[in-house]
C-alpha positions in Angstrom: 83.2 50.7 -81.8 83.6 51.1 -85.6 82.5 54.8 -85.4 84.9 55.4 -82.5 87.7 53.9 -84.5 86.9 56.1 -87.6 86.8 59.3 -85.5 90.1 58.5 -83.8 91.8 57.7 -87.0 90.4 60.8 -88.7 91.8 63.0 -85.9 95.3 61.4 -86.3 95.2 59.7 -82.9 97.5 57.0 -84.3 96.8 53.5 -85.5 98.3 51.6 -82.6 96.6 53.8 -80.0 93.3 53.6 -81.8 93.5 49.8 -82.1 94.4 49.6 -78.4 91.3 51.6 -77.3 89.0 49.8 -79.7 90.2 46.4 -78.6 89.7 47.3 -74.9 86.2 48.6 -75.7 85.4 45.3 -77.5 86.7 43.3 -74.5 84.7 45.5 -72.1 81.5 45.2 -74.1 81.7 41.4 -74.6 80.4 39.7 -71.4 83.5 37.6 -70.9 82.7 37.0 -67.3 79.0 36.1 -67.9 79.7 32.4 -68.5 82.1 32.3 -65.5 79.6 34.1 -63.2 76.6 32.0 -64.3 78.5 28.7 -64.2 80.0 29.6 -60.8 76.7 30.6 -59.5 75.0 27.3 -60.5 78.0 25.3 -59.4 77.8 26.8 -55.9 74.1 26.2 -55.9 74.8 22.5 -56.9 77.1 22.2 -53.9 74.4 23.8 -51.6 71.8 21.3 -53.0 74.2 18.4 -52.3 74.5 19.5 -48.7 70.7 19.3 -48.6 70.8 15.7 -50.0 70.0 16.6 -53.6 72.7 15.5 -56.1 72.6 17.5 -59.4 73.8 15.5 -62.4 73.0 18.2 -65.0 73.9 21.7 -64.0 71.4 23.4 -66.3 68.6 21.6 -64.5 69.0 24.1 -61.6 67.8 26.9 -63.9 65.0 24.7 -65.2 63.9 23.8 -61.7 63.6 27.5 -60.9 61.0 27.8 -63.7 59.2 24.6 -63.1 55.4 25.2 -62.9 54.1 21.6 -63.2 55.3 18.6 -61.1 54.1 15.1 -62.1 54.8 12.5 -59.4 54.6 8.7 -59.3 52.7 7.5 -56.2 54.3 4.3 -54.9 57.7 5.1 -53.3 57.5 8.8 -54.1 54.4 10.2 -52.5 54.1 7.1 -50.3 56.7 5.4 -48.1 57.0 2.2 -50.2 56.9 0.4 -46.9 54.1 -2.1 -47.3 52.3 -4.2 -44.7 49.8 -7.0 -45.3 46.4 -6.1 -44.0 44.4 -9.3 -44.7 44.4 -12.5 -46.6 41.3 -13.1 -48.8 41.5 -16.7 -50.2 39.1 -17.9 -52.9 37.6 -21.3 -53.3 39.3 -24.1 -51.4 42.5 -22.1 -50.9 43.4 -21.4 -47.2 45.0 -18.2 -45.9 48.3 -20.1 -45.4 47.9 -21.6 -48.9 47.4 -18.1 -50.4 50.5 -16.8 -48.6 52.5 -19.8 -49.9 51.4 -19.2 -53.5 52.3 -15.6 -53.2 55.8 -16.4 -52.0 56.2 -19.1 -54.7 55.7 -16.3 -57.2 58.9 -14.6 -55.9 62.6 -15.6 -55.8 62.2 -16.6 -52.2 65.7 -17.9 -51.8 67.3 -14.6 -52.7 67.1 -11.1 -51.4 63.9 -9.1 -52.0 63.9 -7.2 -55.3 61.1 -4.7 -54.5 58.8 -3.4 -51.8 56.2 -6.1 -52.4 58.7 -8.9 -52.1 60.0 -7.3 -48.9 56.5 -7.3 -47.5 56.0 -11.0 -48.4 59.4 -12.0 -47.0 58.3 -10.6 -43.6 55.8 -13.5 -43.5 58.0 -16.1 -44.9 58.5 -17.9 -41.5 54.8 -18.8 -41.5 55.2 -21.1 -44.5 58.9 -21.8 -44.5 58.4 -25.5 -44.2 56.2 -25.6 -47.3 58.6 -23.4 -49.2 61.5 -25.7 -48.5 59.5 -28.5 -50.2 59.5 -26.6 -53.5 62.2 -25.7 -56.0 62.0 -22.7 -58.5 62.7 -23.7 -62.1 62.2 -20.4 -63.8 61.2 -16.9 -62.8 59.9 -13.9 -64.8 60.5 -10.6 -62.9 58.0 -7.8 -62.7 57.2 -6.1 -66.0 55.5 -2.7 -65.7 53.8 -3.4 -69.1 51.9 -6.5 -67.8 52.1 -5.7 -64.1 52.8 -9.3 -62.9 55.5 -11.7 -61.9 55.5 -15.4 -62.7 57.4 -18.4 -61.4 57.6 -22.0 -62.6 58.1 -24.3 -59.6 58.0 -28.0 -58.7 57.4 -30.0 -55.6 60.5 -31.8 -54.4 58.5 -34.9 -53.5 56.9 -35.1 -57.0 59.3 -33.6 -59.6 56.9 -34.3 -62.4 54.2 -32.1 -60.9 55.5 -28.7 -61.9 53.2 -25.8 -62.0 53.1 -22.0 -62.5 52.3 -19.3 -60.0 51.5 -15.6 -60.8 51.0 -12.5 -58.7 50.3 -8.9 -59.7 47.4 -6.6 -60.4 44.2 -8.4 -59.5 42.4 -7.6 -62.8 45.4 -8.8 -64.8 45.8 -12.0 -62.8 42.0 -12.7 -62.9 42.0 -12.2 -66.7 44.4 -15.2 -67.1 42.1 -17.6 -65.2 40.0 -20.1 -67.1 36.8 -18.9 -65.4 37.5 -15.2 -65.8 34.0 -14.4 -67.0 32.5 -15.9 -63.8 34.9 -14.2 -61.3 35.5 -10.9 -62.9 32.6 -9.0 -61.2 33.4 -10.4 -57.8 37.1 -9.7 -58.1 36.5 -6.1 -59.3 34.0 -5.5 -56.5 36.4 -6.8 -53.8 39.3 -4.7 -55.1 37.1 -1.6 -55.4 35.8 -2.0 -51.8 39.3 -1.9 -50.5 40.6 0.7 -52.9 38.1 3.2 -51.7 39.8 3.0 -48.3 43.2 3.4 -49.9 44.1 -0.3 -49.5 45.7 -2.1 -52.4 45.2 -5.7 -53.5 47.7 -8.3 -54.8 46.1 -11.0 -56.9 47.4 -14.6 -56.8 46.8 -17.4 -59.2 48.4 -20.8 -60.0 48.0 -23.4 -62.7 46.3 -26.7 -61.9 47.1 -30.2 -63.2 45.6 -29.5 -66.6 47.6 -26.3 -66.9 44.6 -24.0 -66.4 45.0 -20.9 -64.3 43.0 -20.8 -61.0 42.5 -17.6 -59.1 43.7 -18.2 -55.5 42.7 -14.9 -53.9 43.9 -11.4 -52.9 46.4 -10.2 -50.4 45.5 -6.7 -49.2 48.2 -4.3 -48.1 48.6 -0.6 -47.3 51.3 1.8 -48.4 50.9 5.0 -46.3 51.9 8.4 -47.6 55.2 9.9 -46.5 54.9 12.1 -43.4 55.9 15.2 -45.3 53.9 14.6 -48.5 50.9 16.7 -47.6 53.0 19.6 -46.5 55.1 19.4 -49.7 52.0 19.5 -51.9 50.7 22.5 -50.0 54.0 24.3 -50.2 54.3 23.5 -53.9 50.9 25.2 -54.5 52.1 28.3 -52.6 55.1 28.4 -55.0 52.8 28.4 -58.1 53.4 24.7 -59.0 50.6 22.4 -59.9 51.1 18.8 -58.8 49.7 15.8 -60.6 49.8 12.1 -59.5 50.6 9.5 -62.1 50.2 6.0 -60.9 49.6 2.5 -62.1 47.3 1.7 -59.2 43.5 1.5 -59.2 41.7 4.8 -59.8 39.9 4.5 -56.4 43.3 4.1 -54.6 44.6 7.1 -56.4 41.6 9.2 -55.4 41.8 8.2 -51.8 45.5 8.9 -51.7 45.0 12.3 -53.3 42.4 13.1 -50.6 44.7 12.1 -47.8 47.7 14.2 -49.1 45.6 17.2 -49.8 45.3 17.0 -53.6 42.2 17.2 -55.7 40.4 13.9 -56.6 39.7 14.4 -60.3 41.6 11.4 -61.6 41.6 10.2 -65.2 42.5 6.7 -66.6 44.3 5.5 -69.6 41.0 5.3 -71.5 41.1 9.1 -71.6 44.5 9.2 -73.3 44.8 7.7 -76.8 48.0 5.7 -77.2 50.9 6.7 -79.5 49.5 10.2 -80.3 51.6 12.3 -77.9 52.6 14.8 -80.7 49.0 15.8 -81.4 47.4 14.8 -78.1 48.1 18.3 -76.6 45.9 20.0 -79.2 42.9 17.7 -78.7 43.2 16.7 -75.1 45.5 19.3 -73.6 42.9 21.1 -71.5 41.7 17.7 -70.1 45.2 16.7 -69.1 45.9 20.2 -67.6 42.6 20.3 -65.7 42.8 16.9 -63.9 44.6 16.1 -60.7 46.2 12.9 -61.9 46.1 9.6 -63.8 45.6 6.0 -62.6 46.2 2.6 -64.1 48.9 4.0 -66.4 51.8 2.2 -68.1 55.3 3.6 -68.6 54.4 4.9 -72.1 51.4 6.8 -70.7 53.6 8.6 -68.2 55.9 9.6 -71.0 53.0 10.8 -73.1 51.5 12.9 -70.2 54.8 14.6 -69.6 55.2 15.3 -73.4 51.6 16.7 -73.6 52.2 19.1 -70.7 55.5 20.3 -72.3 53.7 20.8 -75.6 51.1 22.9 -73.8 53.9 25.3 -72.5 54.4 23.9 -69.0 58.0 23.6 -67.7 57.4 20.1 -66.3 59.1 18.2 -63.5 58.7 14.4 -62.9 59.5 12.5 -59.7 59.8 8.7 -59.6 61.8 5.8 -58.3 61.2 2.8 -60.6 62.4 1.5 -63.9 58.9 2.3 -65.3 59.4 6.0 -64.4 62.7 6.3 -66.3 61.3 7.3 -69.7 59.1 10.1 -68.2 62.1 11.2 -66.0 64.2 11.5 -69.1 61.5 13.4 -71.1 60.7 15.9 -68.3 62.4 19.2 -68.2 63.5 18.3 -64.6 63.6 14.6 -63.7 63.9 14.0 -60.0 64.7 10.5 -58.7 63.8 10.0 -55.1 65.8 8.3 -52.4 66.1 4.5 -53.0 65.4 4.8 -56.7 66.6 2.2 -59.2 69.8 2.7 -61.2 67.7 3.3 -64.3 65.7 6.0 -62.6 68.8 7.7 -61.2 70.5 7.6 -64.6 67.5 9.2 -66.3 67.0 11.9 -63.7 68.7 15.3 -63.6 68.5 15.5 -59.8 68.8 12.6 -57.4 67.5 12.8 -53.8 69.6 10.9 -51.2 67.4 11.4 -48.2 63.9 10.1 -47.5 60.9 12.4 -48.0 60.0 15.0 -50.5 60.6 18.2 -48.5 64.0 18.5 -50.1 62.3 19.1 -53.4 60.7 22.3 -52.1 64.0 23.3 -50.6 65.7 22.7 -54.0 63.0 24.8 -55.8 63.5 27.6 -53.3 67.3 27.5 -53.7 67.2 27.2 -57.5 65.0 30.3 -57.6 67.6 32.2 -55.6 70.3 31.0 -58.0 68.2 32.2 -60.9 67.7 35.6 -59.2 71.5 36.0 -58.9 72.1 35.1 -62.5 69.3 37.5 -63.7 70.6 40.3 -61.5 74.1 39.8 -63.0 72.8 39.8 -66.6 70.9 43.1 -66.0 74.0 44.6 -64.4 76.3 43.5 -67.2 74.1 44.8 -70.0 73.6 48.1 -68.2 77.4 48.5 -67.7 78.1 47.6 -71.3 75.6 50.1 -72.6 76.9 52.8 -70.2 80.5 52.3 -71.3 79.9 52.0 -75.1 77.3 54.7 -75.4 79.3 57.1 -73.2 82.5 56.6 -75.3 80.5 56.9 -78.5 78.9 60.2 -77.5 82.1 61.5 -76.0 84.1 60.7 -79.1 81.5 61.8 -81.7 79.8 64.8 -80.0 82.3 66.3 -77.5 85.1 68.6 -78.6 87.3 69.3 -75.5 89.4 71.8 -77.4 86.4 74.0 -78.2 84.7 73.6 -74.8 87.9 74.3 -72.8 88.9 77.2 -75.0 92.1 79.1 -74.9 92.3 78.8 -71.2 92.4 75.0 -71.2 95.5 72.9 -70.5 96.3 69.4 -71.6 98.4 68.9 -68.4 100.3 70.8 -65.8 103.5 70.9 -67.9 101.8 72.6 -70.9 103.0 76.1 -69.9 106.6 74.9 -70.5 105.7 72.8 -73.6 103.4 74.4 -76.2 103.4 71.2 -78.2 100.8 69.6 -75.8 97.5 70.3 -77.5 94.0 69.4 -76.3 92.4 66.8 -78.6 89.2 67.5 -80.5 87.6 64.3 -79.1 87.4 62.8 -75.6 88.7 59.3 -74.8 90.0 57.5 -71.8 93.5 55.9 -71.9 93.7 52.2 -72.5 95.0 51.6 -69.0 92.0 53.3 -67.4 89.6 51.1 -69.4 91.5 48.0 -68.6 91.4 48.7 -64.9 87.6 49.4 -65.1 87.1 46.0 -66.8 89.4 44.0 -64.5 88.2 45.5 -61.2 84.5 45.4 -61.9 84.3 42.1 -63.8 86.8 40.4 -61.5 85.0 41.3 -58.3 81.4 40.9 -59.6 81.9 37.1 -59.4 81.0 37.6 -55.7 77.3 38.0 -56.8 77.2 34.2 -56.7 77.1 34.7 -52.9 74.6 37.6 -52.9 71.7 37.6 -50.5 68.5 37.2 -52.5 64.9 36.1 -51.8 63.2 33.3 -53.7 60.3 34.3 -55.8 56.8 33.1 -55.1 56.2 32.2 -58.8 58.3 30.2 -61.2 61.2 32.1 -62.7 61.6 32.4 -66.4 63.8 34.5 -68.7 62.1 37.4 -70.4 64.8 39.2 -72.4 62.6 42.1 -73.5 62.0 43.1 -69.9 65.6 42.3 -68.8 67.1 44.4 -71.6 64.6 47.2 -71.1 65.5 47.6 -67.4 69.2 47.3 -68.2 68.9 49.9 -70.9 67.3 52.3 -68.5 69.9 51.7 -65.8 72.7 52.1 -68.3 71.1 55.2 -69.9 70.8 57.0 -66.6 74.4 56.3 -65.7 75.5 57.4 -69.2 73.6 60.6 -68.8 75.3 61.3 -65.5 78.7 60.7 -67.1 78.0 63.0 -70.0 76.9 65.8 -67.7 79.9 65.4 -65.5 82.2 65.4 -68.5 80.7 68.7 -69.7 81.0 70.3 -66.2 84.6 69.2 -65.9 85.5 70.6 -69.3 83.9 73.9 -68.3 86.2 74.4 -65.3 88.4 76.7 -67.4 85.5 79.2 -67.0 85.4 80.8 -63.6 81.6 81.1 -63.8 81.1 77.4 -64.3 79.1 75.4 -61.7 82.0 73.3 -60.3 84.3 76.4 -59.9 81.7 78.9 -58.7 79.7 76.7 -56.3 82.0 73.9 -55.3 85.3 75.7 -55.5 86.8 73.1 -57.8 90.1 74.5 -59.4 90.6 74.5 -63.1 91.2 71.0 -64.3 93.6 70.0 -67.0 92.4 67.6 -69.7 94.2 64.7 -68.2 92.7 65.4 -64.8 89.3 65.4 -66.4 90.1 62.0 -67.9 91.0 60.8 -64.4 87.8 62.3 -62.9 85.7 60.5 -65.6 87.6 57.3 -65.0 86.5 57.5 -61.3 82.9 58.4 -62.2 82.5 55.5 -64.6 84.2 53.0 -62.2 81.9 54.0 -59.3 78.7 54.1 -61.4 79.5 50.7 -62.9 79.6 49.0 -59.5 76.8 50.9 -57.9 74.6 49.7 -60.8 74.6 46.2 -59.4 72.8 47.4 -56.3 70.1 48.9 -58.4 69.9 45.8 -60.6 69.5 43.3 -57.8 66.0 44.4 -56.6 62.7 45.3 -58.1 62.0 47.9 -55.4 64.3 50.4 -53.9 67.8 49.2 -53.3 67.4 49.4 -49.5 64.6 46.8 -49.5 67.1 44.0 -49.4 70.6 43.9 -47.9 73.4 42.7 -50.1 75.5 39.7 -49.4 78.6 40.2 -47.2 81.0 39.1 -50.0 79.3 41.3 -52.6 79.5 44.2 -50.1 83.2 43.5 -49.5 83.8 43.3 -53.3 82.1 46.6 -53.8 84.3 48.3 -51.1 87.4 46.8 -52.6 86.7 47.8 -56.2 85.5 51.3 -55.5 88.2 51.9 -53.0 90.9 50.8 -55.4 89.5 53.0 -58.2 89.3 56.0 -55.7 92.9 55.4 -54.6 94.1 55.2 -58.2 92.4 58.4 -59.2 94.1 60.2 -56.3 97.6 58.6 -56.9 97.5 57.8 -60.6 100.9 56.2 -61.2 101.0 56.2 -65.0 101.8 59.0 -67.4 98.6 59.0 -69.5 96.5 60.8 -66.9 97.0 63.1 -63.9 95.6 62.5 -60.4 92.8 64.6 -59.1 92.6 66.4 -55.7 90.8 64.7 -52.7 88.1 67.4 -52.7 87.1 66.5 -56.3 87.1 62.8 -55.3 84.5 63.6 -52.6 82.4 65.5 -55.1 82.6 62.6 -57.6 81.4 60.2 -54.9 78.5 62.5 -53.9 77.6 63.0 -57.6 77.6 59.3 -58.3 75.4 58.5 -55.3 72.9 61.1 -56.4 72.7 59.6 -59.9 72.5 56.2 -58.3 69.4 57.2 -56.4 68.0 58.6 -59.7 68.8 55.3 -61.4 67.1 53.3 -58.6 63.9 55.4 -58.7 63.7 55.1 -62.5 64.1 51.3 -62.2 61.2 51.2 -59.6 59.0 53.2 -61.9 59.9 51.0 -64.8 58.9 47.8 -62.9 55.7 49.5 -61.7 54.8 50.3 -65.3 55.5 46.8 -66.4 53.3 45.3 -63.7 50.6 47.9 -64.3 50.5 47.0 -68.0 50.2 43.3 -66.9 53.2 42.5 -69.1 54.4 39.0 -68.4 57.6 39.1 -66.4 58.0 35.4 -67.0 58.4 35.5 -70.7 55.0 34.0 -71.4 51.9 35.5 -73.0 49.3 37.0 -70.6 46.8 34.3 -71.7 49.2 31.4 -70.9 50.1 32.9 -67.6 46.5 33.5 -66.6 45.5 30.0 -67.7 48.2 28.4 -65.6 47.3 30.6 -62.6 43.7 29.5 -62.8 44.6 25.9 -63.0 46.8 26.0 -59.9 44.0 27.8 -58.0 41.4 25.4 -59.2 43.4 22.4 -58.1 44.0 23.9 -54.7 40.3 24.6 -54.3 39.3 21.0 -55.3 41.8 19.7 -52.7 40.3 21.8 -49.9 36.7 20.8 -50.8 37.7 17.1 -51.0 39.3 17.3 -47.6 36.2 18.9 -46.0 33.8 16.5 -47.8 35.6 13.3 -46.8 36.8 14.4 -43.3 33.9 12.8 -41.4 34.1 9.4 -43.1 37.8 9.4 -42.5 37.4 9.8 -38.8 34.7 7.1 -38.7 37.1 4.7 -40.4 
């Protein structure tokens, strides 16, 4: 723009006119509509996600969801239904089954509404011991703490107020560890829990204090929490989309492995012993491959979930996290995309970027698919906008610096049709479009291109990521081809004063005045600008994917308006051109559009052949991630075949 200003001022174009042209060029070159288009595209996508029961609380998360290649998921309430049913009662010592159930209910706030799924499960059996419950009063209650994995109540018998005692329920190994005879019962408790965990059945340990204040283990309640009906399909579809899924749960490792097998995941599950605490910043360097290569983690605390997500992010994964509980909130906040499932706590919803409002996980895959379409629309617009900016600026730069209309048109050239009566009208020694023409190009094209937010696109099969070198290279090629076509047309129009020129001799174009040439180039730039969007929106030929209806209508409106203006130009700074030349301009633009499209296809083919990462990552990182996703899928298939017979027998 500075060079153009210098040339115009040197040729006595006038300060005000020069400033007008340069300001319009600056406005046209600055992507003013980019923020509007991108924000509108994501806002419309957010509305579409809301219609599919996914509420977006942070708009940028749509873009991050499109690039997500690692999904960490809590088990209980996320992969499973969080609808628990007691399978059996396993009392210890002199405790009866009814007594075990009574102790379990005393460890809750039985006179209030259920606080979680386990309380809901116990309350279903409350009628069995309602009489005994009524004989007790709760004095104090400690709610569930993810760090210690237990709840505790301090209760008294109404008939004997002085005989108060404590009751505890929670993870069996934690509850057993509190008992006075822990060393004696540890092996038996662990064996019992393991035997049920291998079948995917969880255990709830119960203990109470005796008259001396010592904790006594009362037994285990076994219960099941089946996977959601769509979980297996979601895991499979996520793998097809290039997303690796990891389970992160606080449950027993055997339960985690059995659940992974049932839902089609691999069964290589690690425990917290494999993850050093409070070393997340350096953990990725020393244990990154271990964390990447496994299928999940069991027996974890909230801080471990946070560390796992941070390690994966440090290793270059764009990580998503799904969860529903308070213990998931730190990891949901840390993840690139935190997803709170239906029924999640307020803490989980507040930490998440996306909140699901319907049961099941299938909406996550739908959200990924939709977010990738949104990303495609934004990327298509960016390529288009850069290409149009380059075409406009480079064309004006070359036309102003390198083209001398006075010399090319010669003595036979005319500024306009009135020059025969007014010899003061002289052809300038540079070429430039009037300010009004450039303003119309900017308004028509930028104003109507917002319709790209409704364009028809196809979601990619791999995570989407920005790669500006590739984006800018493709845009530069598209803009360069369009600019070359504009420069060639400018030269041919200037040569119409010569009867042997191509347009005059072969297409019967009459001699054009300078202002008619300006109008012809206005039409050419306008049409080429909008046709570029159809080349920018596909990797293959433009005919491989139909455009959206609204984008097609916008193209018809913008190009029709430009065509009508060039035929009936109402201002004094240019002269309209005949209909025959308008037809030639359209044909010329379409030919160069086809050239532009073929060059783009060849460029993408060269990029793919060179194995240059279209996702903005190094080839090594991309290949490493691809192998990990394939390895996890293979382990899941092998695990399913290996355990299929025993599952049927059970």
